[in-house]
Amino acid sequence: MSPQDWAQLVFTGIAGLFGLFSLFDGARRLAAHGPNPSGRRMIGVGMAIVMMLAGYSFWKHRTLADVGRAYQPIELGKELPDDWNRKMSPAKREAQSLALARGIYVNTGRMREYFDANAKRVRFVPGEAEIKQRETQLAKAWQIQQEAHASFVDFVMWLVWGVAALLLGPLFAREPVAQPAEAEPEAEITPSPVAPPAAPKPMPPAPAVKPTVVDDTIPLPKPAGTSGAPPKKS
């Protein structure tokens, strides 16, 4: 493949993937969120790209099919009549009839008669050059036929992939509903045996409290003229 063919293949692949993804995602958005501008826009872009690629493949198929018809064998009539270009000079008549017989062999593979310089009919025998031309002609015709068939397959596949993208998009819009988690069965609680309360311990006797005696007597006042010192002895 030539660099031009590789570039065309890469461009077609990238454009085709983008177009199919646009159809798929646009259909998914419409199914998930209802009619919305973004979904319609993506479907429009994807459909335009896919239809452009499909139309190009169909145009290429028709063009190659028309070219291939030129390589198909044509229906030939009978041999040249005896009075064919009788008024020509023998040399020119021989050259033209020989060229006609050579062309018929290269295009159809059939060997016809031609007129020699003595106006006699001679069966054309192809040489090595004519055989190579015939092989090249057959190879080219087969190649054109295969390319025309491949282009028609591409045309059909672009349409199939486009429809598939539109149908698969809504399927992926249905998100799985989360199912509620099953509640685990509660473990049965068995009451554990409760030990009887311990008997209260006897309280120790309170210590005896000694009564405090408060001296609440009030001393009497001393008579006047007396002092507190004892009288002196004489």
CSV table of C-alpha atoms in Angstrom, one decimal:
chain,number,residue,atom,x,y,z
A,1,MET,CA,0.0,0.0,0.0
A,2,SER,CA,1.2,3.5,-0.8
A,3,PRO,CA,1.4,6.2,1.8
A,4,GLN,CA,-1.7,7.8,0.3
A,5,ASP,CA,-3.6,4.6,0.8
A,6,TRP,CA,-2.4,4.3,4.4
A,7,ALA,CA,-3.4,7.9,5.2
A,8,GLN,CA,-6.8,7.4,3.7
A,9,LEU,CA,-7.3,4.2,5.7
A,10,VAL,CA,-6.3,5.9,9.0
A,11,PHE,CA,-8.6,8.9,8.3
A,12,THR,CA,-11.5,6.7,7.4
A,13,GLY,CA,-11.0,4.6,10.5
A,14,ILE,CA,-10.9,7.6,12.8
A,15,ALA,CA,-13.8,9.3,11.2
A,16,GLY,CA,-15.9,6.1,11.2
A,17,LEU,CA,-15.2,5.4,14.9
A,18,PHE,CA,-16.2,9.0,15.8
A,19,GLY,CA,-19.4,8.7,13.8
A,20,LEU,CA,-20.4,5.4,15.3
A,21,PHE,CA,-19.6,6.6,18.8
A,22,SER,CA,-21.7,9.8,18.2
A,23,LEU,CA,-24.7,7.7,17.1
A,24,PHE,CA,-24.3,5.3,20.1
A,25,ASP,CA,-23.9,8.0,22.7
A,26,GLY,CA,-26.6,10.2,21.2
A,27,ALA,CA,-29.1,7.4,21.3
A,28,ARG,CA,-28.1,6.5,24.8
A,29,ARG,CA,-28.6,10.1,26.0
A,30,LEU,CA,-32.0,10.3,24.4
A,31,ALA,CA,-33.1,7.1,26.0
A,32,ALA,CA,-31.7,8.0,29.4
A,33,HIS,CA,-32.7,11.7,29.7
A,34,GLY,CA,-35.4,12.0,27.1
A,35,PRO,CA,-35.3,14.5,24.1
A,36,ASN,CA,-32.5,16.9,24.7
A,37,PRO,CA,-30.3,19.1,22.4
A,38,SER,CA,-27.0,17.3,23.1
A,39,GLY,CA,-28.4,13.9,22.1
A,40,ARG,CA,-30.0,15.2,18.9
A,41,ARG,CA,-26.8,17.0,18.0
A,42,MET,CA,-24.6,13.9,18.5
A,43,ILE,CA,-27.0,11.7,16.4
A,44,GLY,CA,-27.0,14.3,13.6
A,45,VAL,CA,-23.2,14.5,13.5
A,46,GLY,CA,-22.8,10.7,13.7
A,47,MET,CA,-25.4,10.1,11.0
A,48,ALA,CA,-23.7,12.7,8.7
A,49,ILE,CA,-20.3,11.0,9.1
A,50,VAL,CA,-21.6,7.5,8.6
A,51,MET,CA,-23.7,8.4,5.6
A,52,MET,CA,-20.8,10.2,4.0
A,53,LEU,CA,-18.5,7.2,4.4
A,54,ALA,CA,-21.2,4.9,3.1
A,55,GLY,CA,-21.9,7.1,0.1
A,56,TYR,CA,-18.2,7.3,-0.7
A,57,SER,CA,-18.0,3.5,-0.6
A,58,PHE,CA,-21.0,3.1,-2.9
A,59,TRP,CA,-19.6,5.7,-5.3
A,60,LYS,CA,-16.3,3.9,-5.4
A,61,HIS,CA,-18.0,0.6,-6.1
A,62,ARG,CA,-20.0,2.1,-9.0
A,63,THR,CA,-16.9,3.7,-10.5
A,64,LEU,CA,-14.8,0.5,-10.3
A,65,ALA,CA,-17.7,-1.6,-11.6
A,66,ASP,CA,-17.8,0.7,-14.7
A,67,VAL,CA,-14.1,0.4,-15.2
A,68,GLY,CA,-14.2,-3.4,-14.8
A,69,ARG,CA,-16.7,-3.7,-17.6
A,70,ALA,CA,-14.1,-2.4,-20.0
A,71,TYR,CA,-11.9,-5.4,-19.2
A,72,GLN,CA,-14.7,-7.9,-19.8
A,73,PRO,CA,-14.5,-9.9,-23.1
A,74,ILE,CA,-16.7,-8.5,-25.8
A,75,GLU,CA,-18.8,-10.6,-28.1
A,76,LEU,CA,-17.0,-11.0,-31.4
A,77,GLY,CA,-18.6,-11.8,-34.7
A,78,LYS,CA,-17.2,-14.0,-37.4
A,79,GLU,CA,-13.7,-13.7,-38.8
A,80,LEU,CA,-12.8,-10.7,-41.0
A,81,PRO,CA,-14.6,-11.0,-44.4
A,82,ASP,CA,-12.5,-11.6,-47.5
A,83,ASP,CA,-13.1,-8.1,-48.9
A,84,TRP,CA,-12.1,-6.3,-45.6
A,85,ASN,CA,-10.2,-3.2,-46.7
A,86,ARG,CA,-9.4,-4.7,-50.0
A,87,LYS,CA,-8.5,-1.2,-51.4
A,88,MET,CA,-5.6,-0.8,-49.0
A,89,SER,CA,-2.1,-1.6,-49.9
A,90,PRO,CA,-1.1,-5.1,-48.9
A,91,ALA,CA,1.4,-3.9,-46.3
A,92,LYS,CA,-1.1,-1.5,-44.6
A,93,ARG,CA,-3.8,-4.1,-44.7
A,94,GLU,CA,-1.5,-6.7,-43.1
A,95,ALA,CA,-0.5,-4.2,-40.3
A,96,GLN,CA,-4.1,-3.2,-39.5
A,97,SER,CA,-5.5,-6.7,-39.5
A,98,LEU,CA,-2.5,-7.9,-37.4
A,99,ALA,CA,-3.0,-5.1,-34.9
A,100,LEU,CA,-6.7,-6.0,-34.6
A,101,ALA,CA,-5.9,-9.7,-34.1
A,102,ARG,CA,-3.3,-8.7,-31.4
A,103,GLY,CA,-5.8,-6.5,-29.6
A,104,ILE,CA,-8.5,-9.2,-29.6
A,105,TYR,CA,-6.1,-11.6,-28.0
A,106,VAL,CA,-4.9,-9.2,-25.3
A,107,ASN,CA,-8.4,-8.3,-24.4
A,108,THR,CA,-10.3,-11.6,-24.8
A,109,GLY,CA,-7.6,-14.3,-25.1
A,110,ARG,CA,-8.9,-15.4,-28.4
A,111,MET,CA,-6.8,-15.9,-31.5
A,112,ARG,CA,-8.2,-14.6,-34.7
A,113,GLU,CA,-7.0,-14.6,-38.3
A,114,TYR,CA,-5.4,-11.7,-40.1
A,115,PHE,CA,-4.3,-11.0,-43.7
A,116,ASP,CA,-0.7,-11.3,-44.6
A,117,ALA,CA,1.0,-9.4,-47.4
A,118,ASN,CA,-0.1,-12.0,-49.9
A,119,ALA,CA,-3.8,-11.5,-48.8
A,120,LYS,CA,-3.9,-14.9,-47.3
A,121,ARG,CA,-5.5,-15.7,-43.9
A,122,VAL,CA,-3.1,-16.5,-41.2
A,123,ARG,CA,-4.0,-17.5,-37.6
A,124,PHE,CA,-2.5,-15.1,-35.1
A,125,VAL,CA,0.1,-16.7,-32.8
A,126,PRO,CA,0.9,-14.6,-29.7
A,127,GLY,CA,4.5,-13.9,-28.8
A,128,GLU,CA,6.0,-13.4,-25.4
A,129,ALA,CA,5.1,-9.7,-25.3
A,130,GLU,CA,1.4,-10.4,-26.1
A,131,ILE,CA,1.3,-13.2,-23.5
A,132,LYS,CA,2.7,-10.8,-20.8
A,133,GLN,CA,0.2,-8.1,-21.8
A,134,ARG,CA,-2.6,-10.7,-21.5
A,135,GLU,CA,-1.5,-11.7,-18.0
A,136,THR,CA,-1.3,-8.0,-17.0
A,137,GLN,CA,-4.7,-7.4,-18.3
A,138,LEU,CA,-6.2,-10.4,-16.4
A,139,ALA,CA,-4.5,-9.3,-13.2
A,140,LYS,CA,-5.7,-5.8,-13.5
A,141,ALA,CA,-9.3,-6.9,-14.3
A,142,TRP,CA,-9.2,-9.2,-11.2
A,143,GLN,CA,-7.9,-6.4,-9.0
A,144,ILE,CA,-10.6,-4.0,-10.1
A,145,GLN,CA,-13.2,-6.6,-9.5
A,146,GLN,CA,-12.0,-7.3,-6.0
A,147,GLU,CA,-11.8,-3.6,-5.1
A,148,ALA,CA,-15.3,-3.0,-6.5
A,149,HIS,CA,-16.6,-5.9,-4.3
A,150,ALA,CA,-14.8,-4.7,-1.3
A,151,SER,CA,-16.2,-1.2,-1.7
A,152,PHE,CA,-19.7,-2.6,-1.9
A,153,VAL,CA,-19.1,-4.6,1.3
A,154,ASP,CA,-17.9,-1.4,3.0
A,155,PHE,CA,-21.0,0.4,1.9
A,156,VAL,CA,-23.2,-2.3,3.5
A,157,MET,CA,-21.2,-2.6,6.6
A,158,TRP,CA,-21.3,1.2,7.3
A,159,LEU,CA,-25.1,1.0,7.2
A,160,VAL,CA,-25.2,-2.0,9.4
A,161,TRP,CA,-22.8,-0.5,12.0
A,162,GLY,CA,-24.8,2.7,12.0
A,163,VAL,CA,-28.1,0.9,12.7
A,164,ALA,CA,-26.4,-1.2,15.3
A,165,ALA,CA,-25.0,1.8,17.1
A,166,LEU,CA,-28.5,3.4,17.2
A,167,LEU,CA,-30.0,0.2,18.6
A,168,LEU,CA,-27.3,-0.5,21.2
A,169,GLY,CA,-27.3,3.0,22.7
A,170,PRO,CA,-30.6,2.7,24.4
A,171,LEU,CA,-29.7,-0.6,25.9
A,172,PHE,CA,-26.8,0.9,27.7
A,173,ALA,CA,-29.0,3.7,29.0
A,174,ARG,CA,-30.8,1.3,31.3
A,175,GLU,CA,-28.7,1.3,34.5
A,176,PRO,CA,-29.2,-1.7,36.7
A,177,VAL,CA,-31.4,-1.0,39.7
A,178,ALA,CA,-29.6,-1.5,43.0
A,179,GLN,CA,-31.3,-4.2,44.9
A,180,PRO,CA,-31.7,-3.7,48.7
A,181,ALA,CA,-29.3,-5.6,50.7
A,182,GLU,CA,-30.8,-8.5,52.5
A,183,ALA,CA,-31.1,-7.9,56.2
A,184,GLU,CA,-29.0,-10.4,58.2
A,185,PRO,CA,-31.1,-12.4,60.7
A,186,GLU,CA,-30.7,-11.0,64.2
A,187,ALA,CA,-29.1,-13.4,66.6
A,188,GLU,CA,-31.4,-14.6,69.3
A,189,ILE,CA,-30.3,-13.1,72.7
A,190,THR,CA,-30.6,-15.7,75.4
A,191,PRO,CA,-30.8,-14.2,78.9
A,192,SER,CA,-27.8,-15.2,80.9
A,193,PRO,CA,-28.5,-16.4,84.4
A,194,VAL,CA,-28.2,-13.5,86.9
A,195,ALA,CA,-26.5,-14.3,90.2
A,196,PRO,CA,-28.6,-13.5,93.3
A,197,PRO,CA,-27.5,-10.3,95.0
A,198,ALA,CA,-25.1,-10.8,97.8
A,199,ALA,CA,-26.3,-10.3,101.3
A,200,PRO,CA,-25.4,-6.9,102.7
A,201,LYS,CA,-22.4,-6.8,105.0
A,202,PRO,CA,-23.2,-5.7,108.6
A,203,MET,CA,-22.1,-2.2,109.3
A,204,PRO,CA,-19.5,-1.8,112.0
A,205,PRO,CA,-20.8,-0.1,115.2
A,206,ALA,CA,-20.3,3.6,115.4
A,207,PRO,CA,-17.7,4.8,117.9
A,208,ALA,CA,-19.0,6.2,121.2
A,209,VAL,CA,-19.0,9.9,121.2
A,210,LYS,CA,-17.9,11.4,124.6
A,211,PRO,CA,-20.1,14.3,125.6
A,212,THR,CA,-18.3,17.6,125.8
A,213,VAL,CA,-19.0,19.5,129.0
A,214,VAL,CA,-19.3,23.2,128.5
A,215,ASP,CA,-18.6,25.4,131.5
A,216,ASP,CA,-21.4,28.0,131.3
A,217,THR,CA,-21.0,29.4,134.9
A,218,ILE,CA,-20.6,33.1,135.2
A,219,PRO,CA,-18.3,34.4,137.9
A,220,LEU,CA,-19.8,36.8,140.5
A,221,PRO,CA,-18.5,40.4,140.7
A,222,LYS,CA,-16.1,41.2,143.5
A,223,PRO,CA,-17.2,43.7,146.2
A,224,ALA,CA,-15.8,47.1,146.0
A,225,GLY,CA,-12.7,48.1,147.9
A,226,THR,CA,-11.3,44.8,147.7
A,227,SER,CA,-8.5,43.7,145.6
A,228,GLY,CA,-7.8,40.5,144.5
A,229,ALA,CA,-4.6,40.2,146.6
A,230,PRO,CA,-4.9,38.5,150.0
A,231,PRO,CA,-4.7,40.7,153.2
A,232,LYS,CA,-1.4,41.2,154.7
A,233,LYS,CA,-0.8,39.9,158.2
A,234,SER,CA,0.4,42.5,160.9
